[in-house]
Short mmCIF file of C-alpha atoms and ligand atoms in Angstrom, two decimals:
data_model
loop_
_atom_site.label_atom_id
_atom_site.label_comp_id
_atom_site.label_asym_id
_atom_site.label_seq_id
_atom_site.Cartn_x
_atom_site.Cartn_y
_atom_site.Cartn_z
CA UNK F 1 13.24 -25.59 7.32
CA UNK F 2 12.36 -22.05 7.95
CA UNK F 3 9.63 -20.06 6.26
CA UNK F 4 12.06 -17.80 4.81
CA UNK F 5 11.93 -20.72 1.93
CA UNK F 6 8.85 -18.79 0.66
CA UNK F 7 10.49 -15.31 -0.36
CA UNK F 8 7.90 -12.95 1.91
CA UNK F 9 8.24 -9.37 1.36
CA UNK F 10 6.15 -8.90 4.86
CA UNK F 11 5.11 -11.17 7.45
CA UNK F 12 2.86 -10.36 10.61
CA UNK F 13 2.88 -12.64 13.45
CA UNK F 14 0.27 -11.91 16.06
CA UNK F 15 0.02 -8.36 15.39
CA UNK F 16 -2.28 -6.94 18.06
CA UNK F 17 -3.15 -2.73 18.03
CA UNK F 18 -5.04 -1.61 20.81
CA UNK F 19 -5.76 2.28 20.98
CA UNK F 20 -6.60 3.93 23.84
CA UNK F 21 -7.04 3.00 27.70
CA UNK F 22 -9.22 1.95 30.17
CA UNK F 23 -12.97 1.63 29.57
CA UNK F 24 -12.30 3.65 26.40
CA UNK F 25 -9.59 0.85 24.39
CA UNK F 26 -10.41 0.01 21.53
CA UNK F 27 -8.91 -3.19 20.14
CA UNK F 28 -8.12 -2.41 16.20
CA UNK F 29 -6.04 -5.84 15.46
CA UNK F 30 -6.01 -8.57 17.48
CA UNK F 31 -3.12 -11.48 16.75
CA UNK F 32 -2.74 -11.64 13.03
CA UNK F 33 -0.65 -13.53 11.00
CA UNK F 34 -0.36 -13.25 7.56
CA UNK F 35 2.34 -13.03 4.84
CA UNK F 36 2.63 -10.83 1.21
CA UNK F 37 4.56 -12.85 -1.13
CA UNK F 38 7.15 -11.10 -3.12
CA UNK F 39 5.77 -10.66 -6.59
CA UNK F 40 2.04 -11.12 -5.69
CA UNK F 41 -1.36 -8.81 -5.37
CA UNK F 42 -2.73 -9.10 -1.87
CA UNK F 43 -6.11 -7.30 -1.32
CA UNK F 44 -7.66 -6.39 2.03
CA UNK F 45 -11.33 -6.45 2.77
CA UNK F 46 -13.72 -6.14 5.57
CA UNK F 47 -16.67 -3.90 6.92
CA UNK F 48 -15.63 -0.61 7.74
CA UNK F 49 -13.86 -0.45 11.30
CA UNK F 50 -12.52 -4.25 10.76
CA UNK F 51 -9.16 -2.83 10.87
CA UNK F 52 -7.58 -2.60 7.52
CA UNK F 53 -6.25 0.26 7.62
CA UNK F 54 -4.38 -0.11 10.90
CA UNK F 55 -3.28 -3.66 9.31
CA UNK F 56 -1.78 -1.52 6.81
CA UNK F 57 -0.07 1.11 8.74
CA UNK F 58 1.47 -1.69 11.14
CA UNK F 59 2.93 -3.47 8.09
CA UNK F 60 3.93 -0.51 6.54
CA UNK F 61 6.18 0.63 9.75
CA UNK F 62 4.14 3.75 9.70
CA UNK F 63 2.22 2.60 13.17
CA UNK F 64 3.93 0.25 15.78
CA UNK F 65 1.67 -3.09 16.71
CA UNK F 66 1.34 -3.12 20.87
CA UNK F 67 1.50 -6.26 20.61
CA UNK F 68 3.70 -9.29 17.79
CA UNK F 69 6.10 -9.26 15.08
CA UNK F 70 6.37 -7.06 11.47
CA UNK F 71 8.90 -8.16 9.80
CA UNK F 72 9.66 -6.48 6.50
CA UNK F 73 11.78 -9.13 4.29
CA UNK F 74 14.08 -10.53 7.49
CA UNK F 75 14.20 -7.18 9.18
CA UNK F 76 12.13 -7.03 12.18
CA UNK F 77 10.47 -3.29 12.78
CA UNK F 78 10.78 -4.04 16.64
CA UNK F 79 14.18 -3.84 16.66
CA UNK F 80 15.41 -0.40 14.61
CA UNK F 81 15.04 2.80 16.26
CA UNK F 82 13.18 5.77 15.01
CA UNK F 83 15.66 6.60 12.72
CA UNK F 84 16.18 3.56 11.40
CA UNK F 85 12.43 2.98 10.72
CA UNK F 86 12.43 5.79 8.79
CA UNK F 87 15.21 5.03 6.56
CA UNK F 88 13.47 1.64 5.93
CA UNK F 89 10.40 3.66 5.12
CA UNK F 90 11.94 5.54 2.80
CA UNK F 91 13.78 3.14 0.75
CA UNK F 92 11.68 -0.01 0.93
CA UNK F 93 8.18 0.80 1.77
CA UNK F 94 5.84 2.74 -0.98
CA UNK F 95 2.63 3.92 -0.11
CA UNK F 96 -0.53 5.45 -1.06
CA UNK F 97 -3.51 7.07 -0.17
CA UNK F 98 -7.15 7.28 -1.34
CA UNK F 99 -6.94 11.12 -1.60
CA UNK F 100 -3.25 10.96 -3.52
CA UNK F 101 -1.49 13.44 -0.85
CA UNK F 102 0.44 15.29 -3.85
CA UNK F 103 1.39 19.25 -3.59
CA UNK F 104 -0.63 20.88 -5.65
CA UNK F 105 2.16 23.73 -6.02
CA UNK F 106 4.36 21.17 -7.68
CA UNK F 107 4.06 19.73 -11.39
CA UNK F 108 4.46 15.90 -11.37
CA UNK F 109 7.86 15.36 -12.57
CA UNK F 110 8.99 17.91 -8.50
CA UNK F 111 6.17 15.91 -6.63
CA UNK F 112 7.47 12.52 -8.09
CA UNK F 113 10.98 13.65 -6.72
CA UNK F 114 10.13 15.52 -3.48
CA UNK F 115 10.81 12.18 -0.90
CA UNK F 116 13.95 12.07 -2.52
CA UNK F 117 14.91 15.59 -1.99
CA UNK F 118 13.41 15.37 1.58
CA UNK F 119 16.04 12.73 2.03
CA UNK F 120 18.73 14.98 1.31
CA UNK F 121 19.55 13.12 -2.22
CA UNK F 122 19.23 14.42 -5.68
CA UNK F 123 17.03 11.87 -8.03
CA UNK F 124 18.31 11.73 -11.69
CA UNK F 125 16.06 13.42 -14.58
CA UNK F 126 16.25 10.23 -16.23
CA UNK F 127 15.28 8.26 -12.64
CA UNK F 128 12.07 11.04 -12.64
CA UNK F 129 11.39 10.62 -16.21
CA UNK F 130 11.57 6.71 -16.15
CA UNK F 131 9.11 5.84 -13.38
CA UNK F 132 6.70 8.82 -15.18
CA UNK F 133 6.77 6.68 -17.99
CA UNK F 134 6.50 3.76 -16.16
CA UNK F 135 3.11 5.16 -14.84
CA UNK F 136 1.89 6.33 -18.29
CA UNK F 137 2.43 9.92 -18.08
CA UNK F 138 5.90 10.28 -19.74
CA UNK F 139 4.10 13.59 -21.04
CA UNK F 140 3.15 14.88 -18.64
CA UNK F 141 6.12 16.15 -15.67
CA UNK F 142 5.61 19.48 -15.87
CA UNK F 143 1.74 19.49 -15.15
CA UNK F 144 0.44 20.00 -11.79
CA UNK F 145 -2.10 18.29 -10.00
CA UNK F 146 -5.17 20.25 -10.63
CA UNK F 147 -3.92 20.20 -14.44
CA UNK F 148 -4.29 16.46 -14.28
CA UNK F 149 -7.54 14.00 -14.06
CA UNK F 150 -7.88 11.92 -10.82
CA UNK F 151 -6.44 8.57 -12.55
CA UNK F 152 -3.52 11.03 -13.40
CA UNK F 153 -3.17 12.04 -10.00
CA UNK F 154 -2.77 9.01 -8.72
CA UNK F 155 -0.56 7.38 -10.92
CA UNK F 156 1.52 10.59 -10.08
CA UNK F 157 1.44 9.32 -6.70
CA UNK F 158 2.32 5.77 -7.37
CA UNK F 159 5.32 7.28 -9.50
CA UNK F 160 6.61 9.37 -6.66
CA UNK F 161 5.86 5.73 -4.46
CA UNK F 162 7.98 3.88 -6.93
CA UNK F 163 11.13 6.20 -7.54
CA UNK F 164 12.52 4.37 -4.20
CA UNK F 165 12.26 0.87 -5.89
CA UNK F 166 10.43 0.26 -2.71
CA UNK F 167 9.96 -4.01 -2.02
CA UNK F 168 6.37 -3.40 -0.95
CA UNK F 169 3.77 -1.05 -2.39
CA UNK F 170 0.65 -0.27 0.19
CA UNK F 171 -2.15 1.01 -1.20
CA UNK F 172 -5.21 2.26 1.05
CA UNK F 173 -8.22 2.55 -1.19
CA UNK F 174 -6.59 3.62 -4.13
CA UNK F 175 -9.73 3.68 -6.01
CA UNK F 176 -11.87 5.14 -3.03
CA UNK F 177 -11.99 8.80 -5.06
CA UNK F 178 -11.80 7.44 -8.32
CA UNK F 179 -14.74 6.61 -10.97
CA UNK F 180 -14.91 3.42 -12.64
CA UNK F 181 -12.94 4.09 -16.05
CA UNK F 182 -10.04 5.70 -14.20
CA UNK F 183 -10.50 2.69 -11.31
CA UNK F 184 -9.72 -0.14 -13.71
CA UNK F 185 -6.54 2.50 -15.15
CA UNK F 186 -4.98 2.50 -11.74
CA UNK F 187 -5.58 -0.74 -11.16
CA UNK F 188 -4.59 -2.14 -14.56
CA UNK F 189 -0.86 -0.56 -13.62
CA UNK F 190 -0.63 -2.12 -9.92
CA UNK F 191 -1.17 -5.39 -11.83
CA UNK F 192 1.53 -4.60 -14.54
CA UNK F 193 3.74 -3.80 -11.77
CA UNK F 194 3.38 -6.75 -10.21
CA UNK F 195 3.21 -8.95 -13.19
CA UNK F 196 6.12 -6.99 -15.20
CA UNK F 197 8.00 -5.66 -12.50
CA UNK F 198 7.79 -8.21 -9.20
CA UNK F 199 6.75 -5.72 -7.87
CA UNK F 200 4.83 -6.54 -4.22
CA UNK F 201 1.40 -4.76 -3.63
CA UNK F 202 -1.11 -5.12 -0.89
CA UNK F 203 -3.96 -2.79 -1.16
CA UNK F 204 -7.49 -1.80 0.80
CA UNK F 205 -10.70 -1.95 -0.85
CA UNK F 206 -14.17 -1.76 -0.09
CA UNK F 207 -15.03 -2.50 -3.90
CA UNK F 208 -15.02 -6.75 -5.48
CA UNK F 209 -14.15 -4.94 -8.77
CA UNK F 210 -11.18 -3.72 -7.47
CA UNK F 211 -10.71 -6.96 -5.25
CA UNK F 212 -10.50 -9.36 -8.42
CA UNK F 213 -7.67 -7.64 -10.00
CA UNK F 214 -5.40 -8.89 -7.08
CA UNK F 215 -4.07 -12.89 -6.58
CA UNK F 216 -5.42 -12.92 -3.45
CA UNK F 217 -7.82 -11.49 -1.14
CA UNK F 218 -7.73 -11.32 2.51
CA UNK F 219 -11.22 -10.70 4.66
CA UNK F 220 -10.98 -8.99 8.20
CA UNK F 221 -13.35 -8.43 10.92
CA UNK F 222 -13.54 -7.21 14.13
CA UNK F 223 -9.39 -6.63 13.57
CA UNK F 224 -9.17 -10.34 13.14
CA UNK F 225 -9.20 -12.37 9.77
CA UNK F 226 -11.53 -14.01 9.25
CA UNK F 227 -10.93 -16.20 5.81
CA UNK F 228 -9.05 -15.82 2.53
CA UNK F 229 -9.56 -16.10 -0.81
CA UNK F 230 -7.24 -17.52 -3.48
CA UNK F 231 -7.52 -16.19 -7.08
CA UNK F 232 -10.38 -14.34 -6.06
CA UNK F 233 -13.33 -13.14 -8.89
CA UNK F 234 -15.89 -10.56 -8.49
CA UNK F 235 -18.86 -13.21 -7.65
CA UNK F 236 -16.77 -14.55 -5.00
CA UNK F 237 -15.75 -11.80 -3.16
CA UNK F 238 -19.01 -10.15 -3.37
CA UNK F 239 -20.76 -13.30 -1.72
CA UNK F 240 -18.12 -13.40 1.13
CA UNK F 241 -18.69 -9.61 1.78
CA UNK F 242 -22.46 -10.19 2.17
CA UNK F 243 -21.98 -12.54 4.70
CA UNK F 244 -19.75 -10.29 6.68
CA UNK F 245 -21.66 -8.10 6.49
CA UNK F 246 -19.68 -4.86 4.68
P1 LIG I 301 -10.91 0.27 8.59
O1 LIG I 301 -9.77 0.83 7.82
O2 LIG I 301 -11.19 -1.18 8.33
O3 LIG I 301 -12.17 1.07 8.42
P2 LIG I 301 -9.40 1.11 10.93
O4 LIG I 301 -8.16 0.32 10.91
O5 LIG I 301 -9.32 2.52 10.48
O6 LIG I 301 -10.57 0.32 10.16
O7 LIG I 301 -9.97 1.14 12.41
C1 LIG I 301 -10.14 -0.04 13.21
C2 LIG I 301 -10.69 0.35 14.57
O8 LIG I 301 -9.72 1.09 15.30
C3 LIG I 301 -11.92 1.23 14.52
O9 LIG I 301 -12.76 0.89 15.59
C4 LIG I 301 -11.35 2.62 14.67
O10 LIG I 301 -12.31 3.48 15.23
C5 LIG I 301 -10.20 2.37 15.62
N1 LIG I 301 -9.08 3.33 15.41
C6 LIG I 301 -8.33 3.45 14.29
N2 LIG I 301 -7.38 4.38 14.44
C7 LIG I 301 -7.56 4.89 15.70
C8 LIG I 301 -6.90 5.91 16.47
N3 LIG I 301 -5.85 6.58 15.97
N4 LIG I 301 -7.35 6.14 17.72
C9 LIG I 301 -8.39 5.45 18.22
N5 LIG I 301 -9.04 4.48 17.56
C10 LIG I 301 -8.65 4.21 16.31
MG1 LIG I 302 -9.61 2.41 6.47
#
């Protein structure tokens, strides 16, 4: 039987990353395997430098491993070309960043639309309008970034990650710039998302707060992992932390 039994929206198998050459290479990942469920909350953990973020970028197709497998439902990265990658980063891969990345010329219903538009097609008013609502700010299209609060901003931003009806949602640090009432909004979505929608998230954090909203967490260190935990609570993750040392 293969693994495909267990519906995986992304699988890594031995994902290596080495940057650089010579005396100066720097080993990032180093073989991992691990698997996002379709439907679940995966979090990523680990002292700063363990490699999460390159973990993410290599799953996301937005960095190629030097080394394994990224397979992104059955398709496997390694074999599309450029421009295939980036059509499978457009439509099936969402992503987004600690700082948000939105243009602050644009009001949220344009920035929510601009990856469509940058891929040539025209998004509905009622597409825009239904993942703004779907984020919480079904009042707020026309208001531009610095208009908006940071939650705001980055529920804009996982709006504009969503309009794609993407199979995977990264997120890296989503709640880095973020305080802790507006933390728990942004997170409270990812988890209606995944518990209303199916939706598939896998997110960085630094913070066990954050950590316990997800079904699972995953530690790394030293761009390996080093243990997991299942149905993961605040106490827990905060103890494993400690011993690694982050
Ligand atoms: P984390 O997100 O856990 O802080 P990163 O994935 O950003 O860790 O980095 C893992 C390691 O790889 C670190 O030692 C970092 O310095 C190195 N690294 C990351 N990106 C690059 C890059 N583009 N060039 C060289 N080294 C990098
Ligand atoms: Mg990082």
């Amino acid at each position: 039987m293969s693994e495909a039994v267990i519906d995986q929206a992304v699988t890594l198998r031995g994902v290596g990353r080495q940057y650089g050459r010579g005396d100066g290479q720097v080993t990032a990942l180093d073989d991992v395997h691990c698997a996002f469920a379709r439907g679940t909350c995966t979090a990523v953990m680990g002292p700063s430098g363990s490699g999460k973020s390159t973990l993410l970028q290599c799953a996301a197709g937005l960095d190629r491993p030097s080394t394994g497998q990224v397979l992104i439902g059955q398709t496997d990265i390694n074999t599309l070309n450029e421009t295939e990658l980036t059509k499978l980063r457009r439509e099936r891969i969402g992503f987004i960043f600690q700082s948000f990345n939105l243009m602050p010329s644009l009001n949220a219903r344009k920035n929510v639309a601009l990856p469509m538009r940058l891929a040539g097609r025209r998004p509905g008013r009622g597409q825009v309008d239904e993942v703004l609502q779907q984020v919480g700010l079904g009042d707020r299209g026309k208001h531009r970034p610095a208009e908006m609060s940071g939650g705001q901003q980055q529920r804009v931003a996982i709006a504009r990650a969503l309009i794609s009806q993407p199979d995977v949602l990264f997120a890296d640090e989503p709640t880095g710039a973020l305080d802790t009432n507006t933390s728990r909004e942004v997170l409270k979505l990812l988890r209606a998302l995944v518990d209303n929608a199916g939706q598939t998230v896998v997110m960085v954090t630094h913070d066990p707060v954050a950590a316990a909203w997800a079904d699972r967490v995953i530690f790394l260190t030293d761009g390996a992992i080093y243990g997991e935990l299942a149905s993961p609570t605040v106490e827990a993750v905060s103890e494993q932390m400690a011993r690694l040392g982050g």
